[in-house]
mmCIF file of C-alpha atoms in Angstrom:
data_model
loop_
_atom_site.group_PDB
_atom_site.id
_atom_site.type_symbol
_atom_site.label_atom_id
_atom_site.label_comp_id
_atom_site.label_asym_id
_atom_site.label_seq_id
_atom_site.Cartn_x
_atom_site.Cartn_y
_atom_site.Cartn_z
ATOM 1 C CA UNK A 17 54.360 27.131 80.593
ATOM 2 C CA UNK A 18 56.443 28.823 79.032
ATOM 3 C CA UNK A 19 59.244 26.753 76.699
ATOM 4 C CA UNK A 20 61.697 28.838 74.373
ATOM 5 C CA UNK A 21 63.061 26.817 71.744
ATOM 6 C CA UNK A 22 66.866 26.449 72.608
ATOM 7 C CA UNK A 23 69.276 28.763 69.945
ATOM 8 C CA UNK A 24 71.467 26.785 67.588
ATOM 9 C CA UNK A 25 75.186 25.958 67.847
ATOM 10 C CA UNK A 26 75.835 27.430 64.159
ATOM 11 C CA UNK A 27 73.632 30.768 62.205
ATOM 12 C CA UNK A 28 71.026 28.911 60.766
ATOM 13 C CA UNK A 29 70.674 29.717 56.105
ATOM 14 C CA UNK A 30 68.457 32.097 54.912
ATOM 15 C CA UNK A 31 66.030 30.630 54.087
ATOM 16 C CA UNK A 32 64.077 30.278 50.417
ATOM 17 C CA UNK A 33 60.532 30.027 49.154
ATOM 18 C CA UNK A 34 61.010 29.002 45.670
ATOM 19 C CA UNK A 35 57.516 28.572 43.054
ATOM 20 C CA UNK A 36 58.039 26.575 39.977
ATOM 21 C CA UNK A 37 58.021 29.622 37.360
ATOM 22 C CA UNK A 38 60.594 31.186 39.006
ATOM 23 C CA UNK A 39 59.249 33.240 41.009
ATOM 24 C CA UNK A 40 61.979 33.509 44.321
ATOM 25 C CA UNK A 41 61.280 34.642 48.370
ATOM 26 C CA UNK A 42 63.787 35.096 50.542
ATOM 27 C CA UNK A 43 63.434 35.025 54.147
ATOM 28 C CA UNK A 44 64.525 33.334 57.627
ATOM 29 C CA UNK A 45 64.381 30.084 58.716
ATOM 30 C CA UNK A 46 63.078 28.201 60.818
ATOM 31 C CA UNK A 47 62.367 24.195 61.597
ATOM 32 C CA UNK A 48 64.619 21.399 60.179
ATOM 33 C CA UNK A 49 67.779 22.383 58.190
ATOM 34 C CA UNK A 50 67.401 20.795 54.866
ATOM 35 C CA UNK A 51 64.203 21.501 51.624
ATOM 36 C CA UNK A 52 61.282 19.535 50.927
ATOM 37 C CA UNK A 53 58.128 21.294 47.480
ATOM 38 C CA UNK A 54 54.969 19.615 47.256
ATOM 39 C CA UNK A 55 51.638 21.760 45.584
ATOM 40 C CA UNK A 56 52.387 24.822 47.664
ATOM 41 C CA UNK A 57 49.264 25.755 49.184
ATOM 42 C CA UNK A 58 47.446 28.477 51.404
ATOM 43 C CA UNK A 59 45.437 27.918 54.266
ATOM 44 C CA UNK A 60 43.565 30.810 55.978
ATOM 45 C CA UNK A 61 42.330 29.418 59.548
ATOM 46 C CA UNK A 62 42.721 31.226 62.357
ATOM 47 C CA UNK A 63 43.662 29.256 64.808
ATOM 48 C CA UNK A 64 44.825 25.103 64.495
ATOM 49 C CA UNK A 65 48.016 25.178 63.592
ATOM 50 C CA UNK A 66 48.438 21.564 65.100
ATOM 51 C CA UNK A 67 46.776 20.223 63.376
ATOM 52 C CA UNK A 68 46.614 21.638 60.014
ATOM 53 C CA UNK A 69 50.876 20.274 60.647
ATOM 54 C CA UNK A 70 49.570 16.657 60.934
ATOM 55 C CA UNK A 71 46.691 16.495 58.899
ATOM 56 C CA UNK A 72 47.883 13.161 56.500
ATOM 57 C CA UNK A 73 45.403 15.215 53.645
ATOM 58 C CA UNK A 74 48.443 17.815 53.095
ATOM 59 C CA UNK A 75 50.647 14.750 52.794
ATOM 60 C CA UNK A 76 52.660 16.446 48.947
ATOM 61 C CA UNK A 77 51.946 20.042 49.775
ATOM 62 C CA UNK A 78 53.727 22.524 51.329
ATOM 63 C CA UNK A 79 51.384 25.069 53.530
ATOM 64 C CA UNK A 80 51.211 29.070 53.716
ATOM 65 C CA UNK A 81 49.764 29.881 56.891
ATOM 66 C CA UNK A 82 47.926 33.684 56.286
ATOM 67 C CA UNK A 83 47.275 34.731 60.191
ATOM 68 C CA UNK A 84 50.604 35.915 61.007
ATOM 69 C CA UNK A 85 51.243 35.042 64.646
ATOM 70 C CA UNK A 86 52.602 31.227 64.714
ATOM 71 C CA UNK A 87 53.483 29.324 67.246
ATOM 72 C CA UNK A 88 53.220 30.848 70.743
ATOM 73 C CA UNK A 89 51.481 28.547 71.577
ATOM 74 C CA UNK A 90 53.613 25.784 71.190
ATOM 75 C CA UNK A 91 52.606 22.714 70.563
ATOM 76 C CA UNK A 92 50.805 19.238 72.736
ATOM 77 C CA UNK A 93 50.143 15.557 72.712
ATOM 78 C CA UNK A 94 46.501 16.238 72.664
ATOM 79 C CA UNK A 95 46.050 18.714 69.335
ATOM 80 C CA UNK A 96 48.393 14.975 66.911
ATOM 81 C CA UNK A 97 44.706 14.655 64.112
ATOM 82 C CA UNK A 98 47.538 11.729 63.506
ATOM 83 C CA UNK A 99 51.353 10.767 64.989
ATOM 84 C CA UNK A 100 53.458 12.683 63.627
ATOM 85 C CA UNK A 101 52.894 15.718 60.944
ATOM 86 C CA UNK A 102 51.596 15.444 57.562
ATOM 87 C CA UNK A 103 52.834 19.242 55.873
ATOM 88 C CA UNK A 104 56.339 18.974 53.553
ATOM 89 C CA UNK A 105 56.919 22.405 54.376
ATOM 90 C CA UNK A 106 55.911 25.606 56.639
ATOM 91 C CA UNK A 107 55.653 29.418 55.411
ATOM 92 C CA UNK A 108 54.056 31.248 58.219
ATOM 93 C CA UNK A 109 54.319 35.583 58.072
ATOM 94 C CA UNK A 110 55.997 35.704 61.671
ATOM 95 C CA UNK A 111 57.491 32.982 63.420
ATOM 96 C CA UNK A 112 57.138 32.485 67.562
ATOM 97 C CA UNK A 113 60.211 30.164 68.983
ATOM 98 C CA UNK A 114 58.483 31.158 72.124
ATOM 99 C CA UNK A 115 54.959 28.923 73.703
ATOM 100 C CA UNK A 116 53.758 30.285 75.994
ATOM 101 C CA UNK A 117 50.164 27.799 77.111
ATOM 102 C CA UNK A 118 49.791 26.103 79.810
ATOM 103 C CA UNK A 119 48.732 22.467 77.866
ATOM 104 C CA UNK A 120 52.019 23.212 75.808
ATOM 105 C CA UNK A 121 54.751 20.498 76.290
ATOM 106 C CA UNK A 122 57.303 21.038 73.127
ATOM 107 C CA UNK A 123 57.608 24.794 70.462
ATOM 108 C CA UNK A 124 56.665 24.950 67.290
ATOM 109 C CA UNK A 125 60.204 25.165 66.166
ATOM 110 C CA UNK A 126 61.404 22.022 68.570
ATOM 111 C CA UNK A 127 58.119 19.686 66.881
ATOM 112 C CA UNK A 128 59.297 21.398 63.195
ATOM 113 C CA UNK A 129 62.760 20.561 63.709
ATOM 114 C CA UNK A 130 62.182 16.783 65.233
ATOM 115 C CA UNK A 131 60.246 15.739 62.512
ATOM 116 C CA UNK A 132 62.567 17.091 59.387
ATOM 117 C CA UNK A 133 59.750 19.696 58.959
ATOM 118 C CA UNK A 134 61.360 23.091 57.657
ATOM 119 C CA UNK A 135 60.473 26.883 57.261
ATOM 120 C CA UNK A 136 60.357 29.533 56.159
ATOM 121 C CA UNK A 137 59.120 32.826 57.813
ATOM 122 C CA UNK A 138 59.431 36.496 57.612
ATOM 123 C CA UNK A 139 58.894 37.871 54.226
ATOM 124 C CA UNK A 140 55.227 38.875 52.361
ATOM 125 C CA UNK A 141 53.076 35.997 52.812
ATOM 126 C CA UNK A 142 49.883 37.944 51.295
ATOM 127 C CA UNK A 143 52.026 38.699 48.034
ATOM 128 C CA UNK A 144 52.851 34.411 47.535
ATOM 129 C CA UNK A 145 49.125 34.037 48.272
ATOM 130 C CA UNK A 146 48.014 36.706 45.954
ATOM 131 C CA UNK A 147 49.819 34.934 43.269
ATOM 132 C CA UNK A 148 48.527 32.196 43.796
ATOM 133 C CA UNK A 149 44.854 32.835 43.278
ATOM 134 C CA UNK A 150 45.802 34.766 40.327
ATOM 135 C CA UNK A 151 48.096 31.696 38.725
ATOM 136 C CA UNK A 152 46.376 28.424 40.346
ATOM 137 C CA UNK A 153 48.179 25.589 41.833
ATOM 138 C CA UNK A 154 52.274 25.832 41.837
ATOM 139 C CA UNK A 155 54.938 23.541 42.692
ATOM 140 C CA UNK A 156 57.230 25.259 45.120
ATOM 141 C CA UNK A 157 60.560 24.119 47.461
ATOM 142 C CA UNK A 158 60.902 25.938 51.718
ATOM 143 C CA UNK A 159 65.077 24.991 51.409
ATOM 144 C CA UNK A 160 66.799 26.151 54.958
ATOM 145 C CA UNK A 161 70.280 24.446 53.770
ATOM 146 C CA UNK A 162 71.396 26.907 51.817
ATOM 147 C CA UNK A 163 70.490 26.013 48.253
ATOM 148 C CA UNK A 164 70.901 28.676 46.273
ATOM 149 C CA UNK A 165 67.430 29.661 44.048
ATOM 150 C CA UNK A 166 68.033 28.646 40.624
ATOM 151 C CA UNK A 167 68.907 24.934 41.248
ATOM 152 C CA UNK A 168 65.273 25.206 43.887
ATOM 153 C CA UNK A 169 63.320 26.347 41.002
ATOM 154 C CA UNK A 170 64.520 23.468 39.570
ATOM 155 C CA UNK A 171 64.112 20.950 41.477
ATOM 156 C CA UNK A 172 60.517 22.586 41.983
ATOM 157 C CA UNK A 173 59.639 21.828 38.544
ATOM 158 C CA UNK A 174 60.676 18.102 39.242
ATOM 159 C CA UNK A 175 57.976 17.266 41.654
ATOM 160 C CA UNK A 176 54.611 15.761 40.697
ATOM 161 C CA UNK A 177 51.673 17.612 40.268
ATOM 162 C CA UNK A 178 49.027 16.788 42.335
ATOM 163 C CA UNK A 179 46.644 15.989 39.434
ATOM 164 C CA UNK A 180 47.522 12.366 38.743
ATOM 165 C CA UNK A 181 49.145 11.083 41.976
ATOM 166 C CA UNK A 182 48.071 8.617 44.182
ATOM 167 C CA UNK A 183 48.598 9.205 48.441
ATOM 168 C CA UNK A 184 45.976 8.032 49.772
ATOM 169 C CA UNK A 185 47.992 3.995 49.596
ATOM 170 C CA UNK A 186 51.450 6.098 51.822
ATOM 171 C CA UNK A 187 49.422 7.350 54.936
ATOM 172 C CA UNK A 188 46.664 4.739 55.393
ATOM 173 C CA UNK A 189 47.757 3.240 58.636
ATOM 174 C CA UNK A 190 49.606 -1.038 57.508
ATOM 175 C CA UNK A 191 47.499 -2.922 59.872
ATOM 176 C CA UNK A 192 43.599 -3.186 61.160
ATOM 177 C CA UNK A 193 43.600 -1.548 64.592
ATOM 178 C CA UNK A 194 40.537 -0.051 67.411
ATOM 179 C CA UNK A 195 40.100 3.204 68.700
ATOM 180 C CA UNK A 196 39.016 3.602 71.083
ATOM 181 C CA UNK A 197 39.040 7.266 72.423
ATOM 182 C CA UNK A 198 36.700 9.778 72.594
ATOM 183 C CA UNK A 199 36.760 13.993 72.763
ATOM 184 C CA UNK A 200 38.614 15.033 75.989
ATOM 185 C CA UNK A 201 35.391 17.149 76.352
ATOM 186 C CA UNK A 202 32.893 15.182 75.109
ATOM 187 C CA UNK A 203 30.564 15.800 71.944
ATOM 188 C CA UNK A 204 28.460 18.471 73.609
ATOM 189 C CA UNK A 205 24.958 17.595 75.501
ATOM 190 C CA UNK A 206 22.729 19.029 71.535
ATOM 191 C CA UNK A 207 24.756 17.679 69.637
ATOM 192 C CA UNK A 208 24.736 14.110 71.463
ATOM 193 C CA UNK A 209 21.235 14.359 72.206
ATOM 194 C CA UNK A 210 18.847 11.804 69.698
ATOM 195 C CA UNK A 211 22.119 10.471 68.425
ATOM 196 C CA UNK A 212 20.272 7.549 68.748
ATOM 197 C CA UNK A 213 17.211 7.798 68.267
ATOM 198 C CA UNK A 214 15.772 4.149 70.359
ATOM 199 C CA UNK A 215 18.005 5.233 73.841
ATOM 200 C CA UNK A 216 21.595 4.483 73.928
ATOM 201 C CA UNK A 217 22.273 0.921 73.086
ATOM 202 C CA UNK A 218 24.190 -1.745 75.182
ATOM 203 C CA UNK A 219 25.499 -3.298 72.814
ATOM 204 C CA UNK A 220 27.589 0.383 70.546
ATOM 205 C CA UNK A 221 27.221 0.610 66.758
ATOM 206 C CA UNK A 222 30.416 -1.102 65.122
ATOM 207 C CA UNK A 223 31.407 0.782 62.248
ATOM 208 C CA UNK A 224 34.531 -0.118 60.488
ATOM 209 C CA UNK A 225 36.918 3.194 59.033
ATOM 210 C CA UNK A 226 38.491 3.423 55.695
ATOM 211 C CA UNK A 227 42.104 5.259 56.014
ATOM 212 C CA UNK A 228 42.506 7.099 53.100
ATOM 213 C CA UNK A 229 44.912 9.655 56.510
ATOM 214 C CA UNK A 230 42.115 9.417 59.034
ATOM 215 C CA UNK A 231 42.358 12.678 61.372
ATOM 216 C CA UNK A 232 42.057 11.456 65.058
ATOM 217 C CA UNK A 233 39.224 14.155 65.826
ATOM 218 C CA UNK A 234 36.463 12.120 63.650
ATOM 219 C CA UNK A 235 37.796 8.439 65.942
ATOM 220 C CA UNK A 236 36.970 10.727 69.363
ATOM 221 C CA UNK A 237 33.588 11.858 67.664
ATOM 222 C CA UNK A 238 32.345 8.420 66.645
ATOM 223 C CA UNK A 239 33.564 6.659 69.648
ATOM 224 C CA UNK A 240 31.900 10.158 71.940
ATOM 225 C CA UNK A 241 28.253 9.285 69.566
ATOM 226 C CA UNK A 242 28.554 5.686 71.232
ATOM 227 C CA UNK A 243 30.711 3.277 68.148
ATOM 228 C CA UNK A 244 33.054 1.093 68.879
ATOM 229 C CA UNK A 245 35.306 1.704 65.840
ATOM 230 C CA UNK A 246 37.819 -0.507 63.642
ATOM 231 C CA UNK A 247 40.294 1.676 61.285
ATOM 232 C CA UNK A 248 41.516 -0.549 58.638
ATOM 233 C CA UNK A 249 43.950 0.618 55.572
ATOM 234 C CA UNK A 250 42.885 1.773 51.731
ATOM 235 C CA UNK A 251 42.751 -1.405 50.305
ATOM 236 C CA UNK A 252 40.917 -3.089 52.580
ATOM 237 C CA UNK A 253 38.694 -5.207 49.704
ATOM 238 C CA UNK A 254 34.837 -4.690 50.584
ATOM 239 C CA UNK A 255 34.870 -8.180 51.544
ATOM 240 C CA UNK A 256 36.641 -8.021 54.746
ATOM 241 C CA UNK A 257 35.630 -5.011 55.660
ATOM 242 C CA UNK A 258 31.738 -7.198 55.838
ATOM 243 C CA UNK A 259 33.516 -9.882 57.816
ATOM 244 C CA UNK A 260 33.529 -7.348 60.525
ATOM 245 C CA UNK A 261 29.853 -6.968 60.098
ATOM 246 C CA UNK A 262 29.331 -3.578 60.050
ATOM 247 C CA UNK A 263 26.804 -1.096 61.459
ATOM 248 C CA UNK A 264 28.064 1.460 59.572
ATOM 249 C CA UNK A 265 31.119 2.562 57.115
ATOM 250 C CA UNK A 266 33.751 4.863 57.067
ATOM 251 C CA UNK A 267 35.078 6.709 54.312
ATOM 252 C CA UNK A 268 37.913 9.288 55.782
ATOM 253 C CA UNK A 269 39.499 12.593 55.075
ATOM 254 C CA UNK A 270 43.125 12.063 52.751
ATOM 255 C CA UNK A 271 44.660 13.159 50.585
ATOM 256 C CA UNK A 272 45.558 13.952 46.577
ATOM 257 C CA UNK A 273 44.075 12.692 43.432
ATOM 258 C CA UNK A 274 40.568 10.334 43.482
ATOM 259 C CA UNK A 275 40.821 9.101 40.891
ATOM 260 C CA UNK A 276 43.712 6.878 40.515
ATOM 261 C CA UNK A 277 42.328 5.847 43.771
ATOM 262 C CA UNK A 278 40.530 3.263 41.502
ATOM 263 C CA UNK A 279 40.759 0.508 44.324
ATOM 264 C CA UNK A 280 38.664 2.937 46.958
ATOM 265 C CA UNK A 281 36.637 3.173 43.729
ATOM 266 C CA UNK A 282 35.408 -0.342 43.280
ATOM 267 C CA UNK A 283 34.922 -1.346 47.274
ATOM 268 C CA UNK A 284 32.696 0.774 47.408
ATOM 269 C CA UNK A 285 29.875 0.304 44.974
ATOM 270 C CA UNK A 286 30.569 -3.108 46.278
ATOM 271 C CA UNK A 287 29.614 -1.897 49.246
ATOM 272 C CA UNK A 288 26.131 0.129 47.930
ATOM 273 C CA UNK A 289 23.307 -0.468 49.667
ATOM 274 C CA UNK A 290 24.987 -3.055 51.740
ATOM 275 C CA UNK A 291 25.255 -0.788 55.009
ATOM 276 C CA UNK A 292 25.336 2.257 55.752
ATOM 277 C CA UNK A 293 28.394 4.747 53.412
ATOM 278 C CA UNK A 294 29.381 7.851 55.394
ATOM 279 C CA UNK A 295 32.066 10.022 53.636
ATOM 280 C CA UNK A 296 34.739 13.622 53.944
ATOM 281 C CA UNK A 297 36.356 15.133 51.634
ATOM 282 C CA UNK A 298 38.625 11.574 49.775
ATOM 283 C CA UNK A 299 36.294 9.395 50.484
ATOM 284 C CA UNK A 300 33.115 12.025 50.054
ATOM 285 C CA UNK A 301 35.118 12.319 46.129
ATOM 286 C CA UNK A 302 35.130 8.606 46.121
ATOM 287 C CA UNK A 303 31.277 8.530 46.568
ATOM 288 C CA UNK A 304 30.711 10.864 43.493
ATOM 289 C CA UNK A 305 33.154 8.994 41.151
ATOM 290 C CA UNK A 306 31.325 5.054 42.702
ATOM 291 C CA UNK A 307 27.677 6.619 41.576
ATOM 292 C CA UNK A 308 29.207 7.567 38.280
ATOM 293 C CA UNK A 309 30.365 11.212 38.572
ATOM 294 C CA UNK A 310 33.548 12.655 37.950
ATOM 295 C CA UNK A 311 35.846 15.214 40.224
ATOM 296 C CA UNK A 312 38.025 18.206 39.153
ATOM 297 C CA UNK A 313 40.760 19.789 40.107
ATOM 298 C CA UNK A 314 40.209 23.849 42.173
ATOM 299 C CA UNK A 315 42.321 26.138 41.387
ATOM 300 C CA UNK A 316 43.976 26.764 44.303
ATOM 301 C CA UNK A 317 42.058 24.834 46.223
ATOM 302 C CA UNK A 318 39.617 25.218 49.693
ATOM 303 C CA UNK A 319 41.084 25.171 52.983
ATOM 304 C CA UNK A 320 40.684 26.994 56.354
ATOM 305 C CA UNK A 321 37.989 27.096 59.014
ATOM 306 C CA UNK A 322 36.269 29.528 58.044
ATOM 307 C CA UNK A 323 33.826 28.385 54.501
ATOM 308 C CA UNK A 324 30.632 29.040 54.292
ATOM 309 C CA UNK A 325 28.690 26.204 52.981
ATOM 310 C CA UNK A 326 24.735 26.003 52.777
ATOM 311 C CA UNK A 327 22.650 22.999 54.375
ATOM 312 C CA UNK A 328 20.024 22.528 51.284
ATOM 313 C CA UNK A 329 17.794 21.027 53.497
ATOM 314 C CA UNK A 330 17.247 23.794 56.069
ATOM 315 C CA UNK A 331 18.158 27.109 54.436
ATOM 316 C CA UNK A 332 20.771 27.163 57.457
ATOM 317 C CA UNK A 333 24.537 28.155 56.563
ATOM 318 C CA UNK A 334 27.479 26.349 57.815
ATOM 319 C CA UNK A 335 30.829 27.830 58.746
ATOM 320 C CA UNK A 336 33.126 24.523 57.890
ATOM 321 C CA UNK A 337 36.888 23.663 58.009
ATOM 322 C CA UNK A 338 38.362 23.168 54.516
ATOM 323 C CA UNK A 339 41.382 20.967 53.389
ATOM 324 C CA UNK A 340 41.014 19.709 49.450
ATOM 325 C CA UNK A 341 42.483 20.669 46.084
ATOM 326 C CA UNK A 342 39.526 18.263 43.922
ATOM 327 C CA UNK A 343 35.906 18.527 43.657
ATOM 328 C CA UNK A 344 33.075 15.857 42.309
ATOM 329 C CA UNK A 345 31.197 17.979 39.564
ATOM 330 C CA UNK A 346 27.483 17.966 40.242
ATOM 331 C CA UNK A 347 26.219 17.736 36.909
ATOM 332 C CA UNK A 348 27.891 14.669 36.251
ATOM 333 C CA UNK A 349 26.268 12.434 39.153
ATOM 334 C CA UNK A 350 22.664 10.655 38.198
ATOM 335 C CA UNK A 351 20.127 12.988 39.273
ATOM 336 C CA UNK A 352 17.126 10.417 39.251
ATOM 337 C CA UNK A 353 19.976 8.659 42.161
ATOM 338 C CA UNK A 354 22.157 11.427 43.928
ATOM 339 C CA UNK A 355 21.180 14.765 45.357
ATOM 340 C CA UNK A 356 23.038 17.551 45.849
ATOM 341 C CA UNK A 357 22.533 18.329 49.769
ATOM 342 C CA UNK A 358 25.496 21.181 50.484
ATOM 343 C CA UNK A 359 27.304 23.548 47.813
ATOM 344 C CA UNK A 360 30.212 26.474 48.651
ATOM 345 C CA UNK A 361 28.585 30.025 49.222
ATOM 346 C CA UNK A 362 32.368 31.376 48.020
ATOM 347 C CA UNK A 363 32.161 29.728 44.739
ATOM 348 C CA UNK A 364 28.941 27.294 44.414
ATOM 349 C CA UNK A 365 30.693 24.058 43.971
ATOM 350 C CA UNK A 366 29.818 20.621 45.445
ATOM 351 C CA UNK A 367 29.934 20.500 49.367
ATOM 352 C CA UNK A 368 27.777 17.350 50.346
ATOM 353 C CA UNK A 369 24.782 14.861 48.400
ATOM 354 C CA UNK A 370 22.739 11.657 48.983
ATOM 355 C CA UNK A 371 21.716 8.677 47.299
ATOM 356 C CA UNK A 372 18.271 8.868 46.968
ATOM 357 C CA UNK A 373 16.631 5.019 47.930
ATOM 358 C CA UNK A 374 20.101 3.706 49.521
ATOM 359 C CA UNK A 375 22.539 4.509 53.077
ATOM 360 C CA UNK A 376 25.468 6.640 51.189
ATOM 361 C CA UNK A 377 25.689 10.117 52.142
ATOM 362 C CA UNK A 378 29.360 11.951 52.337
ATOM 363 C CA UNK A 379 30.258 15.465 52.049
ATOM 364 C CA UNK A 380 33.116 17.547 51.245
ATOM 365 C CA UNK A 381 34.437 19.423 54.162
ATOM 366 C CA UNK A 382 35.858 18.830 57.444
ATOM 367 C CA UNK A 383 33.503 17.363 59.851
ATOM 368 C CA UNK A 384 34.866 17.161 62.862
ATOM 369 C CA UNK A 385 37.230 20.334 62.604
ATOM 370 C CA UNK A 386 38.978 20.302 65.908
ATOM 371 C CA UNK A 387 40.134 23.645 67.430
ATOM 372 C CA UNK A 388 36.172 24.427 64.973
ATOM 373 C CA UNK A 389 34.225 25.754 63.563
ATOM 374 C CA UNK A 390 30.899 22.793 65.353
ATOM 375 C CA UNK A 391 28.129 23.662 62.975
ATOM 376 C CA UNK A 392 28.615 20.466 61.687
ATOM 377 C CA UNK A 393 28.877 17.926 64.289
ATOM 378 C CA UNK A 394 24.789 16.771 63.660
ATOM 379 C CA UNK A 395 25.921 15.338 60.685
ATOM 380 C CA UNK A 396 27.690 12.107 62.835
ATOM 381 C CA UNK A 397 24.696 11.870 64.544
ATOM 382 C CA UNK A 398 23.154 11.430 61.480
ATOM 383 C CA UNK A 399 25.188 9.021 60.922
ATOM 384 C CA UNK A 400 24.951 6.371 63.946
ATOM 385 C CA UNK A 401 20.418 7.088 63.099
ATOM 386 C CA UNK A 402 21.238 5.744 59.596
ATOM 387 C CA UNK A 403 23.059 2.737 61.774
ATOM 388 C CA UNK A 404 20.458 2.438 63.335
ATOM 389 C CA UNK A 405 17.878 2.518 60.853
ATOM 390 C CA UNK A 406 19.035 -0.307 59.062
ATOM 391 C CA UNK A 407 21.214 -1.708 61.436
ATOM 392 C CA UNK A 408 17.594 -2.124 63.725
ATOM 393 C CA UNK A 409 17.090 -5.897 62.962
ATOM 394 C CA UNK A 410 20.236 -7.344 63.956
ATOM 395 C CA UNK A 411 21.093 -5.720 66.640
ATOM 396 C CA UNK A 412 17.623 -7.676 67.719
ATOM 397 C CA UNK A 413 18.507 -10.786 66.589
ATOM 398 C CA UNK A 414 22.231 -10.099 68.487
ATOM 399 C CA UNK A 415 20.881 -9.632 71.726
ATOM 400 C CA UNK A 416 17.822 -12.253 72.133
#
């Protein structure tokens, strides 16, 4: 299917990216005619731009995609990670108003315009990335509405910094709901094999997932592994979660600084030891805080689908998808209680941990990555194995 976004009735204004330190990038405009700002980050993925657009973890951030040509396959409903995009604005080298893919139902231009997201293109994204890597994360504003660069710099300086910013409750669902849709292809046979050591149960695993900004592919993979998934808002109490009689609790990814999410930390502490817990990304950071650790902000974060992570148990290196600006300080964790299971091979930051005696494990990266890589799908199988181990007595009792 070949789609082309209609040309606007009036010429678009030139686009401007203004950073808080006064650096200005000029380019051409796409998407909506407006201006929006946030922390400027770069993503090194080669594919999956729609998944990036719709990842709630990007709330409050302006995303620069380092892959040079974006938009050529359009957008579609199946590749969404949430009901709407969450990036504040988009920065790319080349932007295609044409979409040529049999799955495409809308061009990237139409998609961004419909959701009020501005984009700037035909600028030197390499220079921008080198600048961010040198000076660290910066606030910035993308304008396609003709606002002067001087005014944009002032507005960028007025934006809140990501440190101390609690965003999870802003992107979380408002009411609980169930998820029943599996992935398009289903779990691959190599990954699904052994998902339930005792064979497929007549009753699925009941998983309660905290929504701190959850991605839909996480839910799809849980369904693929025979889980009855119930999603609850970020501020749901541990008591209300236990009233649902879960076999396991999942802690999702999400945006912002983990330290202000004190309600999440308190709930994890109340759930610890009562039910198996699996955390991803922000969920991992909250586990670290709940176990007595600390978190800190990275200079420019990890964003992309090509980050090497070493599994300390097997020695294998997994290529992973990542999207985070904060990490858990491994030295702050009690070594007698917590084991580090994964390490980032680029900067040796903490990428995974488990409790030595209680059923809790978590990873900093995104094992559910869509469209990929899929090296870390095994973690979902580990979660079902853990639920099977800890819930077997209750499951047997309920079956009788």
